Amino acid sequence: MCPVLVRIDPDRLEVEALKEAASWRTWRVLDVGCGDGRLSQRLAGLGALVTGIDPARDCLREARECLPKRLAARVRYRVGDAQKLAFPNQSFDGVVFSWSL
Amino acid sequence: MVHALREAWRVLKPDGILIDLRPAIRHCRVGVLRSGRFEELGAAREEFDGSRAANRAVARILARKIFRQTRRKVFACDVVFGSPGALREWIGAFAADQGSCALERLIQRADAARRRSRSECRLAARVTLAMKVFVKVEAPGVRRSPRTKDLAYRPPRRSSPAPATARTR
C-alpha cells in the first residue's frame, strides 16, 4: 500500500497536455528521472510501453511498490543516468523529462 | 544537461519526440484546495539556477538543429499534501528560501486555514508548468561532431581484470 502524502496533479491536466502532444499507444517511451513513477504510470495508462529510469534506488523501490498490477506489463523501472543511457540507438519513440531536466 | 539531451537524441527513433515538462515560473503558490477551488495564501520562491541551465541546454540543442520545437503549452498543476510536513518537505526540495521564517509562517497559515475550514479542505501548491515538445531531426547534411560519435551506444563490458601492462604503468 502506498502512502499518499503528496499527490501531484490530481486533475490530470498533465495527462491532457501529454495526450495533445502524441498518440502514445504502443509507443516505446523513456521516462527520464521517473522518481516515484507517477508519470510512467500515466503514460502506460495511455497505452505506451514505458521504461522509467532514475538514479535513486529508493525512488524506484517506491515506484515498483506503487505500480498497479494492470500496468505491470507496460512499465519497467531501471537505475540509470540520463547522461549515459544504457539503451541502443533509436530504441524509443518518445523521451520524457518531467521535472528532471 | 546538454549530454542528457544528446543521449535522448541518440536513443530516439527518427521523428521521435522529446518532451520537456517543468515549472515555467519561479514562484509556486501555496494555499488550500477547497471544493476543487485553489485559494492562494502566499508564494514560495523556487531555486532558479537549474531552470536557467536547462533553458541554456535546450537552446544549445536547438541551435545544433538536432531537435525542432513543435509545441509549447503552459498550464497550472496542483500538488496536494496530506500533512504540513509533506508540504514542508516538498517545498524544501526546491525552494530557495528553504527553512526561512517566511516559508514556515506560510505553511502554518495554510495549515491553520485548512483546520478552520468546515468543508473538505486540503493543503496545496499550485505550480505553472510548461510543456515543450521537440521532434528529433535527422540532418544528413550536418556533420556529426566527434563528441556525438563518442556517445554511440556500446553495450556494457563484462568486468574482467585489467591487463598486467596497464597495472604496471
PDB file of C-alpha atoms in Angstrom:
ATOM      1  CA  MET A   1       0.000   0.000   0.000  1.00  0.00           C
ATOM      2  CA  CYS A   2       1.420   3.371  -0.988  1.00  0.00           C
ATOM      3  CA  PRO A   3       1.118   6.229   1.488  1.00  0.00           C
ATOM      4  CA  VAL A   4      -0.329   9.240  -0.356  1.00  0.00           C
ATOM      5  CA  LEU A   5       1.217  12.235   1.369  1.00  0.00           C
ATOM      6  CA  VAL A   6       1.839  14.172  -1.816  1.00  0.00           C
ATOM      7  CA  ARG A   7      -0.450  13.946  -4.798  1.00  0.00           C
ATOM      8  CA  ILE A   8       0.730  15.743  -7.901  1.00  0.00           C
ATOM      9  CA  ASP A   9      -1.791  16.904 -10.466  1.00  0.00           C
ATOM     10  CA  PRO A  10      -4.998  15.308  -9.130  1.00  0.00           C
ATOM     11  CA  ASP A  11      -6.918  16.886 -12.019  1.00  0.00           C
ATOM     12  CA  ARG A  12      -4.690  15.053 -14.501  1.00  0.00           C
ATOM     13  CA  LEU A  13      -4.015  18.182 -16.552  1.00  0.00           C
ATOM     14  CA  GLU A  14      -0.540  16.860 -17.244  1.00  0.00           C
ATOM     15  CA  VAL A  15      -2.056  13.826 -18.929  1.00  0.00           C
ATOM     16  CA  GLU A  16      -4.331  16.007 -21.013  1.00  0.00           C
ATOM     17  CA  ALA A  17      -1.319  18.015 -22.176  1.00  0.00           C
ATOM     18  CA  LEU A  18       0.584  14.825 -22.999  1.00  0.00           C
ATOM     19  CA  LYS A  19      -2.372  13.484 -24.966  1.00  0.00           C
ATOM     20  CA  GLU A  20      -2.241  16.559 -27.168  1.00  0.00           C
ATOM     21  CA  ALA A  21       1.447  16.012 -27.837  1.00  0.00           C
ATOM     22  CA  ALA A  22       1.306  12.462 -29.225  1.00  0.00           C
ATOM     23  CA  SER A  23      -0.837   9.370 -29.613  1.00  0.00           C
ATOM     24  CA  TRP A  24       1.306   7.263 -27.184  1.00  0.00           C
ATOM     25  CA  ARG A  25      -0.499   3.979 -27.906  1.00  0.00           C
ATOM     26  CA  THR A  26       2.087   1.185 -28.375  1.00  0.00           C
ATOM     27  CA  TRP A  27       4.870   3.765 -28.253  1.00  0.00           C
ATOM     28  CA  ARG A  28       8.081   2.877 -26.505  1.00  0.00           C
ATOM     29  CA  VAL A  29       8.725   5.724 -24.091  1.00  0.00           C
ATOM     30  CA  LEU A  30      11.649   6.538 -21.833  1.00  0.00           C
ATOM     31  CA  ASP A  31      10.739   8.472 -18.682  1.00  0.00           C
ATOM     32  CA  VAL A  32      13.989  10.089 -17.562  1.00  0.00           C
ATOM     33  CA  GLY A  33      14.113  10.829 -13.832  1.00  0.00           C
ATOM     34  CA  CYS A  34      10.909   8.906 -13.235  1.00  0.00           C
ATOM     35  CA  GLY A  35      11.045   9.294  -9.441  1.00  0.00           C
ATOM     36  CA  ASP A  36       8.097   7.526  -7.851  1.00  0.00           C
ATOM     37  CA  GLY A  37       6.790   6.571 -11.298  1.00  0.00           C
ATOM     38  CA  ARG A  38       3.762   8.847 -11.338  1.00  0.00           C
ATOM     39  CA  LEU A  39       4.202   9.901 -14.961  1.00  0.00           C
ATOM     40  CA  SER A  40       5.341   6.442 -16.087  1.00  0.00           C
ATOM     41  CA  GLN A  41       2.050   5.065 -14.811  1.00  0.00           C
ATOM     42  CA  ARG A  42       0.072   7.770 -16.553  1.00  0.00           C
ATOM     43  CA  LEU A  43       1.868   7.209 -19.850  1.00  0.00           C
ATOM     44  CA  ALA A  44       1.290   3.475 -19.529  1.00  0.00           C
ATOM     45  CA  GLY A  45      -2.371   4.276 -18.944  1.00  0.00           C
ATOM     46  CA  LEU A  46      -2.354   5.994 -22.336  1.00  0.00           C
ATOM     47  CA  GLY A  47      -1.125   2.753 -23.909  1.00  0.00           C
ATOM     48  CA  ALA A  48       2.625   3.365 -24.010  1.00  0.00           C
ATOM     49  CA  LEU A  49       5.297   0.832 -23.082  1.00  0.00           C
ATOM     50  CA  VAL A  50       7.334   2.774 -20.571  1.00  0.00           C
ATOM     51  CA  THR A  51      10.839   2.417 -19.243  1.00  0.00           C
ATOM     52  CA  GLY A  52      11.425   4.642 -16.243  1.00  0.00           C
ATOM     53  CA  ILE A  53      14.967   5.438 -15.190  1.00  0.00           C
ATOM     54  CA  ASP A  54      16.180   7.215 -12.085  1.00  0.00           C
ATOM     55  CA  PRO A  55      19.497   7.264 -10.236  1.00  0.00           C
ATOM     56  CA  ALA A  56      17.736   6.921  -6.855  1.00  0.00           C
ATOM     57  CA  ARG A  57      17.129   3.299  -5.894  1.00  0.00           C
ATOM     58  CA  ASP A  58      14.768   4.302  -3.082  1.00  0.00           C
ATOM     59  CA  CYS A  59      12.508   6.116  -5.522  1.00  0.00           C
ATOM     60  CA  LEU A  60      12.486   3.122  -7.840  1.00  0.00           C
ATOM     61  CA  ARG A  61      11.602   0.792  -4.981  1.00  0.00           C
ATOM     62  CA  GLU A  62       8.663   3.024  -4.170  1.00  0.00           C
ATOM     63  CA  ALA A  63       7.726   3.184  -7.856  1.00  0.00           C
ATOM     64  CA  ARG A  64       7.685  -0.613  -8.125  1.00  0.00           C
ATOM     65  CA  GLU A  65       5.611  -0.946  -4.967  1.00  0.00           C
ATOM     66  CA  CYS A  66       3.068   1.595  -6.201  1.00  0.00           C
ATOM     67  CA  LEU A  67       2.753   0.149  -9.689  1.00  0.00           C
ATOM     68  CA  PRO A  68      -0.776  -1.252 -10.178  1.00  0.00           C
ATOM     69  CA  LYS A  69      -0.921  -4.825 -11.446  1.00  0.00           C
ATOM     70  CA  ARG A  70      -2.870  -3.830 -14.545  1.00  0.00           C
ATOM     71  CA  LEU A  71       0.108  -1.716 -15.679  1.00  0.00           C
ATOM     72  CA  ALA A  72       2.854  -4.114 -14.631  1.00  0.00           C
ATOM     73  CA  ALA A  73       3.347  -5.462 -18.155  1.00  0.00           C
ATOM     74  CA  ARG A  74       3.663  -1.959 -19.584  1.00  0.00           C
ATOM     75  CA  VAL A  75       6.124  -0.375 -17.168  1.00  0.00           C
ATOM     76  CA  ARG A  76       9.598  -1.300 -16.083  1.00  0.00           C
ATOM     77  CA  TYR A  77      11.987   0.621 -13.909  1.00  0.00           C
ATOM     78  CA  ARG A  78      15.751   0.715 -14.004  1.00  0.00           C
ATOM     79  CA  VAL A  79      18.504   2.525 -12.207  1.00  0.00           C
ATOM     80  CA  GLY A  80      20.047   4.823 -14.775  1.00  0.00           C
ATOM     81  CA  ASP A  81      21.857   8.031 -15.531  1.00  0.00           C
ATOM     82  CA  ALA A  82      20.378  10.490 -18.033  1.00  0.00           C
ATOM     83  CA  GLN A  83      23.840  11.397 -19.277  1.00  0.00           C
ATOM     84  CA  LYS A  84      24.740   7.819 -20.134  1.00  0.00           C
ATOM     85  CA  LEU A  85      21.678   5.922 -21.250  1.00  0.00           C
ATOM     86  CA  ALA A  86      22.189   2.171 -21.435  1.00  0.00           C
ATOM     87  CA  PHE A  87      19.937   1.700 -24.427  1.00  0.00           C
ATOM     88  CA  PRO A  88      20.710   1.076 -28.080  1.00  0.00           C
ATOM     89  CA  ASN A  89      20.410   3.830 -30.669  1.00  0.00           C
ATOM     90  CA  GLN A  90      16.920   4.614 -31.935  1.00  0.00           C
ATOM     91  CA  SER A  91      15.106   2.424 -29.449  1.00  0.00           C
ATOM     92  CA  PHE A  92      12.356   4.818 -28.248  1.00  0.00           C
ATOM     93  CA  ASP A  93       9.530   6.716 -29.881  1.00  0.00           C
ATOM     94  CA  GLY A  94       9.449   9.270 -27.099  1.00  0.00           C
ATOM     95  CA  VAL A  95      11.660  10.548 -24.289  1.00  0.00           C
ATOM     96  CA  VAL A  96      10.113  12.490 -21.429  1.00  0.00           C
ATOM     97  CA  PHE A  97      11.915  14.722 -18.972  1.00  0.00           C
ATOM     98  CA  SER A  98       9.332  15.540 -16.350  1.00  0.00           C
ATOM     99  CA  TRP A  99      10.724  17.973 -13.759  1.00  0.00           C
ATOM    100  CA  SER A 100      14.068  16.350 -14.374  1.00  0.00           C
ATOM    101  CA  LEU A 101      15.948  18.489 -16.887  1.00  0.00           C
TER     102      LEU A 101
ATOM    103  CA  MET B   1      22.133  18.694 -19.319  1.00  0.00           C
ATOM    104  CA  VAL B   2      23.284  19.008 -22.903  1.00  0.00           C
ATOM    105  CA  HIS B   3      24.739  15.493 -22.586  1.00  0.00           C
ATOM    106  CA  ALA B   4      21.380  14.201 -21.365  1.00  0.00           C
ATOM    107  CA  LEU B   5      19.623  15.817 -24.321  1.00  0.00           C
ATOM    108  CA  ARG B   6      22.161  14.394 -26.762  1.00  0.00           C
ATOM    109  CA  GLU B   7      21.652  10.974 -25.235  1.00  0.00           C
ATOM    110  CA  ALA B   8      17.912  11.418 -25.646  1.00  0.00           C
ATOM    111  CA  TRP B   9      18.528  12.264 -29.307  1.00  0.00           C
ATOM    112  CA  ARG B  10      20.609   9.104 -29.707  1.00  0.00           C
ATOM    113  CA  VAL B  11      18.013   6.722 -28.259  1.00  0.00           C
ATOM    114  CA  LEU B  12      15.117   8.313 -30.139  1.00  0.00           C
ATOM    115  CA  LYS B  13      13.881   6.844 -33.383  1.00  0.00           C
ATOM    116  CA  PRO B  14      13.747   9.153 -36.413  1.00  0.00           C
ATOM    117  CA  ASP B  15      10.946  11.667 -35.855  1.00  0.00           C
ATOM    118  CA  GLY B  16      10.723  10.586 -32.227  1.00  0.00           C
ATOM    119  CA  ILE B  17       9.639  13.215 -29.749  1.00  0.00           C
ATOM    120  CA  LEU B  18      11.283  14.697 -26.702  1.00  0.00           C
ATOM    121  CA  ILE B  19       9.117  16.245 -24.009  1.00  0.00           C
ATOM    122  CA  ASP B  20      10.451  18.753 -21.531  1.00  0.00           C
ATOM    123  CA  LEU B  21       7.946  19.327 -18.748  1.00  0.00           C
ATOM    124  CA  ARG B  22       8.899  21.574 -15.852  1.00  0.00           C
ATOM    125  CA  PRO B  23       7.839  24.634 -13.862  1.00  0.00           C
ATOM    126  CA  ALA B  24       7.632  27.699 -16.062  1.00  0.00           C
ATOM    127  CA  ILE B  25       7.907  30.412 -13.443  1.00  0.00           C
ATOM    128  CA  ARG B  26       9.896  30.676 -10.291  1.00  0.00           C
ATOM    129  CA  HIS B  27       7.081  31.023  -7.767  1.00  0.00           C
ATOM    130  CA  CYS B  28       4.909  28.174  -6.670  1.00  0.00           C
ATOM    131  CA  ARG B  29       1.796  29.402  -4.923  1.00  0.00           C
ATOM    132  CA  VAL B  30       0.834  27.855  -1.611  1.00  0.00           C
ATOM    133  CA  GLY B  31      -2.708  27.661  -0.274  1.00  0.00           C
ATOM    134  CA  VAL B  32      -5.635  25.371   0.253  1.00  0.00           C
ATOM    135  CA  LEU B  33      -7.843  23.459  -2.121  1.00  0.00           C
ATOM    136  CA  ARG B  34     -11.442  23.886  -1.022  1.00  0.00           C
ATOM    137  CA  SER B  35     -14.233  22.208  -3.001  1.00  0.00           C
ATOM    138  CA  GLY B  36     -11.929  21.965  -6.006  1.00  0.00           C
ATOM    139  CA  ARG B  37     -11.001  25.677  -5.833  1.00  0.00           C
ATOM    140  CA  PHE B  38      -7.492  26.845  -5.075  1.00  0.00           C
ATOM    141  CA  GLU B  39      -7.242  29.652  -2.503  1.00  0.00           C
ATOM    142  CA  GLU B  40      -3.807  31.232  -2.513  1.00  0.00           C
ATOM    143  CA  LEU B  41      -2.156  32.251   0.757  1.00  0.00           C
ATOM    144  CA  GLY B  42       1.356  33.081  -0.423  1.00  0.00           C
ATOM    145  CA  ALA B  43       4.249  32.102  -2.651  1.00  0.00           C
ATOM    146  CA  ALA B  44       7.470  30.170  -2.173  1.00  0.00           C
ATOM    147  CA  ARG B  45      10.486  31.240  -4.172  1.00  0.00           C
ATOM    148  CA  GLU B  46      11.974  28.391  -6.145  1.00  0.00           C
ATOM    149  CA  GLU B  47      15.576  27.843  -6.981  1.00  0.00           C
ATOM    150  CA  PHE B  48      16.063  29.392 -10.403  1.00  0.00           C
ATOM    151  CA  ASP B  49      19.556  28.320 -11.418  1.00  0.00           C
ATOM    152  CA  GLY B  50      18.560  24.826 -12.508  1.00  0.00           C
ATOM    153  CA  SER B  51      15.888  26.269 -14.742  1.00  0.00           C
ATOM    154  CA  ARG B  52      18.297  28.674 -16.388  1.00  0.00           C
ATOM    155  CA  ALA B  53      20.821  25.913 -17.028  1.00  0.00           C
ATOM    156  CA  ALA B  54      18.076  23.739 -18.535  1.00  0.00           C
ATOM    157  CA  ASN B  55      16.982  26.614 -20.773  1.00  0.00           C
ATOM    158  CA  ARG B  56      20.559  27.087 -21.947  1.00  0.00           C
ATOM    159  CA  ALA B  57      20.880  23.368 -22.693  1.00  0.00           C
ATOM    160  CA  VAL B  58      17.661  23.390 -24.709  1.00  0.00           C
ATOM    161  CA  ALA B  59      18.821  26.474 -26.616  1.00  0.00           C
ATOM    162  CA  ARG B  60      22.064  24.721 -27.467  1.00  0.00           C
ATOM    163  CA  ILE B  61      20.433  21.613 -28.885  1.00  0.00           C
ATOM    164  CA  LEU B  62      18.046  23.761 -30.902  1.00  0.00           C
ATOM    165  CA  ALA B  63      20.998  25.742 -32.250  1.00  0.00           C
ATOM    166  CA  ARG B  64      22.639  22.493 -33.320  1.00  0.00           C
ATOM    167  CA  LYS B  65      19.450  21.601 -35.167  1.00  0.00           C
ATOM    168  CA  ILE B  66      19.213  18.101 -33.795  1.00  0.00           C
ATOM    169  CA  PHE B  67      15.741  18.896 -32.436  1.00  0.00           C
ATOM    170  CA  ARG B  68      12.953  21.137 -33.664  1.00  0.00           C
ATOM    171  CA  GLN B  69      10.355  22.546 -31.271  1.00  0.00           C
ATOM    172  CA  THR B  70       6.815  21.857 -32.406  1.00  0.00           C
ATOM    173  CA  ARG B  71       4.630  22.775 -29.466  1.00  0.00           C
ATOM    174  CA  ARG B  72       4.560  24.653 -26.178  1.00  0.00           C
ATOM    175  CA  LYS B  73       1.804  24.573 -23.638  1.00  0.00           C
ATOM    176  CA  VAL B  74       1.607  26.329 -20.290  1.00  0.00           C
ATOM    177  CA  PHE B  75      -0.828  25.166 -17.647  1.00  0.00           C
ATOM    178  CA  ALA B  76      -1.327  25.171 -13.885  1.00  0.00           C
ATOM    179  CA  CYS B  77      -0.836  21.981 -11.928  1.00  0.00           C
ATOM    180  CA  ASP B  78      -1.885  21.434  -8.322  1.00  0.00           C
ATOM    181  CA  VAL B  79       0.055  19.416  -5.805  1.00  0.00           C
ATOM    182  CA  VAL B  80      -1.997  18.243  -2.824  1.00  0.00           C
ATOM    183  CA  PHE B  81      -0.438  17.380   0.538  1.00  0.00           C
ATOM    184  CA  GLY B  82      -1.606  15.042   3.261  1.00  0.00           C
ATOM    185  CA  SER B  83       0.166  16.929   6.041  1.00  0.00           C
ATOM    186  CA  PRO B  84       2.066  20.177   6.708  1.00  0.00           C
ATOM    187  CA  GLY B  85       5.216  18.056   6.975  1.00  0.00           C
ATOM    188  CA  ALA B  86       4.719  16.738   3.451  1.00  0.00           C
ATOM    189  CA  LEU B  87       4.249  20.292   2.158  1.00  0.00           C
ATOM    190  CA  ARG B  88       7.369  21.448   4.025  1.00  0.00           C
ATOM    191  CA  GLU B  89       9.435  18.589   2.630  1.00  0.00           C
ATOM    192  CA  TRP B  90       8.193  19.076  -0.931  1.00  0.00           C
ATOM    193  CA  ILE B  91       8.812  22.817  -0.978  1.00  0.00           C
ATOM    194  CA  GLY B  92      12.123  22.325   0.782  1.00  0.00           C
ATOM    195  CA  ALA B  93      13.314  20.185  -2.103  1.00  0.00           C
ATOM    196  CA  PHE B  94      13.383  23.148  -4.465  1.00  0.00           C
ATOM    197  CA  ALA B  95      12.620  26.382  -2.621  1.00  0.00           C
ATOM    198  CA  ALA B  96      15.386  28.966  -2.370  1.00  0.00           C
ATOM    199  CA  ASP B  97      14.000  30.224   0.928  1.00  0.00           C
ATOM    200  CA  GLN B  98      14.070  26.735   2.392  1.00  0.00           C
ATOM    201  CA  GLY B  99      13.739  26.780   6.158  1.00  0.00           C
ATOM    202  CA  SER B 100      13.116  30.524   6.255  1.00  0.00           C
ATOM    203  CA  CYS B 101      10.696  32.053   8.744  1.00  0.00           C
ATOM    204  CA  ALA B 102       8.551  33.406   5.896  1.00  0.00           C
ATOM    205  CA  LEU B 103       8.127  29.975   4.385  1.00  0.00           C
ATOM    206  CA  GLU B 104       7.405  28.394   7.763  1.00  0.00           C
ATOM    207  CA  ARG B 105       4.797  31.073   8.507  1.00  0.00           C
ATOM    208  CA  LEU B 106       3.231  30.451   5.114  1.00  0.00           C
ATOM    209  CA  ILE B 107       2.965  26.723   5.811  1.00  0.00           C
ATOM    210  CA  GLN B 108       1.488  27.370   9.247  1.00  0.00           C
ATOM    211  CA  ARG B 109      -1.025  29.802   7.784  1.00  0.00           C
ATOM    212  CA  ALA B 110      -2.088  27.289   5.165  1.00  0.00           C
ATOM    213  CA  ASP B 111      -2.453  24.578   7.802  1.00  0.00           C
ATOM    214  CA  ALA B 112      -4.489  26.881  10.049  1.00  0.00           C
ATOM    215  CA  ALA B 113      -6.791  27.722   7.121  1.00  0.00           C
ATOM    216  CA  ARG B 114      -7.232  24.022   6.425  1.00  0.00           C
ATOM    217  CA  ARG B 115      -8.144  23.278  10.034  1.00  0.00           C
ATOM    218  CA  ARG B 116     -10.524  26.219  10.292  1.00  0.00           C
ATOM    219  CA  SER B 117     -12.437  25.163   7.216  1.00  0.00           C
ATOM    220  CA  ARG B 118     -15.743  23.380   7.790  1.00  0.00           C
ATOM    221  CA  SER B 119     -15.888  21.860   4.305  1.00  0.00           C
ATOM    222  CA  GLU B 120     -13.291  19.455   2.922  1.00  0.00           C
ATOM    223  CA  CYS B 121     -10.057  21.359   2.548  1.00  0.00           C
ATOM    224  CA  ARG B 122      -6.540  20.238   1.689  1.00  0.00           C
ATOM    225  CA  LEU B 123      -3.109  21.842   1.712  1.00  0.00           C
ATOM    226  CA  ALA B 124      -1.950  22.519  -1.817  1.00  0.00           C
ATOM    227  CA  ALA B 125       0.629  24.202  -4.001  1.00  0.00           C
ATOM    228  CA  ARG B 126      -0.077  25.458  -7.485  1.00  0.00           C
ATOM    229  CA  VAL B 127       2.751  25.309  -9.994  1.00  0.00           C
ATOM    230  CA  THR B 128       2.713  26.760 -13.502  1.00  0.00           C
ATOM    231  CA  LEU B 129       4.140  24.127 -15.817  1.00  0.00           C
ATOM    232  CA  ALA B 130       5.444  24.489 -19.348  1.00  0.00           C
ATOM    233  CA  MET B 131       5.448  21.513 -21.655  1.00  0.00           C
ATOM    234  CA  LYS B 132       7.678  21.793 -24.702  1.00  0.00           C
ATOM    235  CA  VAL B 133       7.609  19.196 -27.445  1.00  0.00           C
ATOM    236  CA  PHE B 134      10.614  18.682 -29.697  1.00  0.00           C
ATOM    237  CA  VAL B 135      10.942  16.407 -32.706  1.00  0.00           C
ATOM    238  CA  LYS B 136      14.204  14.665 -33.458  1.00  0.00           C
ATOM    239  CA  VAL B 137      15.811  15.962 -36.608  1.00  0.00           C
ATOM    240  CA  GLU B 138      17.982  13.645 -38.654  1.00  0.00           C
ATOM    241  CA  ALA B 139      20.090  16.035 -40.629  1.00  0.00           C
ATOM    242  CA  PRO B 140      22.304  14.113 -43.053  1.00  0.00           C
ATOM    243  CA  GLY B 141      23.911  17.353 -44.209  1.00  0.00           C
ATOM    244  CA  VAL B 142      25.055  18.275 -40.723  1.00  0.00           C
ATOM    245  CA  ARG B 143      28.484  16.938 -39.853  1.00  0.00           C
ATOM    246  CA  ARG B 144      28.469  14.939 -36.660  1.00  0.00           C
ATOM    247  CA  SER B 145      30.897  16.222 -34.105  1.00  0.00           C
ATOM    248  CA  PRO B 146      33.438  13.789 -32.600  1.00  0.00           C
ATOM    249  CA  ARG B 147      31.558  14.031 -29.322  1.00  0.00           C
ATOM    250  CA  THR B 148      28.383  12.745 -30.971  1.00  0.00           C
ATOM    251  CA  LYS B 149      30.364   9.785 -32.237  1.00  0.00           C
ATOM    252  CA  ASP B 150      31.662   9.153 -28.747  1.00  0.00           C
ATOM    253  CA  LEU B 151      28.131   8.898 -27.477  1.00  0.00           C
ATOM    254  CA  ALA B 152      27.305   5.978 -29.769  1.00  0.00           C
ATOM    255  CA  TYR B 153      25.869   3.109 -27.776  1.00  0.00           C
ATOM    256  CA  ARG B 154      28.225   0.460 -26.592  1.00  0.00           C
ATOM    257  CA  PRO B 155      26.873  -2.485 -24.636  1.00  0.00           C
ATOM    258  CA  PRO B 156      28.264  -2.636 -21.088  1.00  0.00           C
ATOM    259  CA  ARG B 157      31.512  -4.535 -20.832  1.00  0.00           C
ATOM    260  CA  ARG B 158      31.785  -7.557 -18.626  1.00  0.00           C
ATOM    261  CA  SER B 159      34.041  -6.866 -15.708  1.00  0.00           C
ATOM    262  CA  SER B 160      37.389  -8.507 -16.211  1.00  0.00           C
ATOM    263  CA  PRO B 161      40.724  -7.867 -14.563  1.00  0.00           C
ATOM    264  CA  ALA B 162      42.787  -5.174 -16.253  1.00  0.00           C
ATOM    265  CA  PRO B 163      45.754  -6.396 -18.287  1.00  0.00           C
ATOM    266  CA  ALA B 164      49.044  -6.608 -16.434  1.00  0.00           C
ATOM    267  CA  THR B 165      50.660  -3.950 -18.641  1.00  0.00           C
ATOM    268  CA  ALA B 166      48.024  -1.428 -17.685  1.00  0.00           C
ATOM    269  CA  ARG B 167      48.504  -2.093 -13.998  1.00  0.00           C
ATOM    270  CA  THR B 168      52.266  -1.672 -14.037  1.00  0.00           C
ATOM    271  CA  ARG B 169      52.068   1.738 -15.737  1.00  0.00           C
TER     272      ARG B 169
END
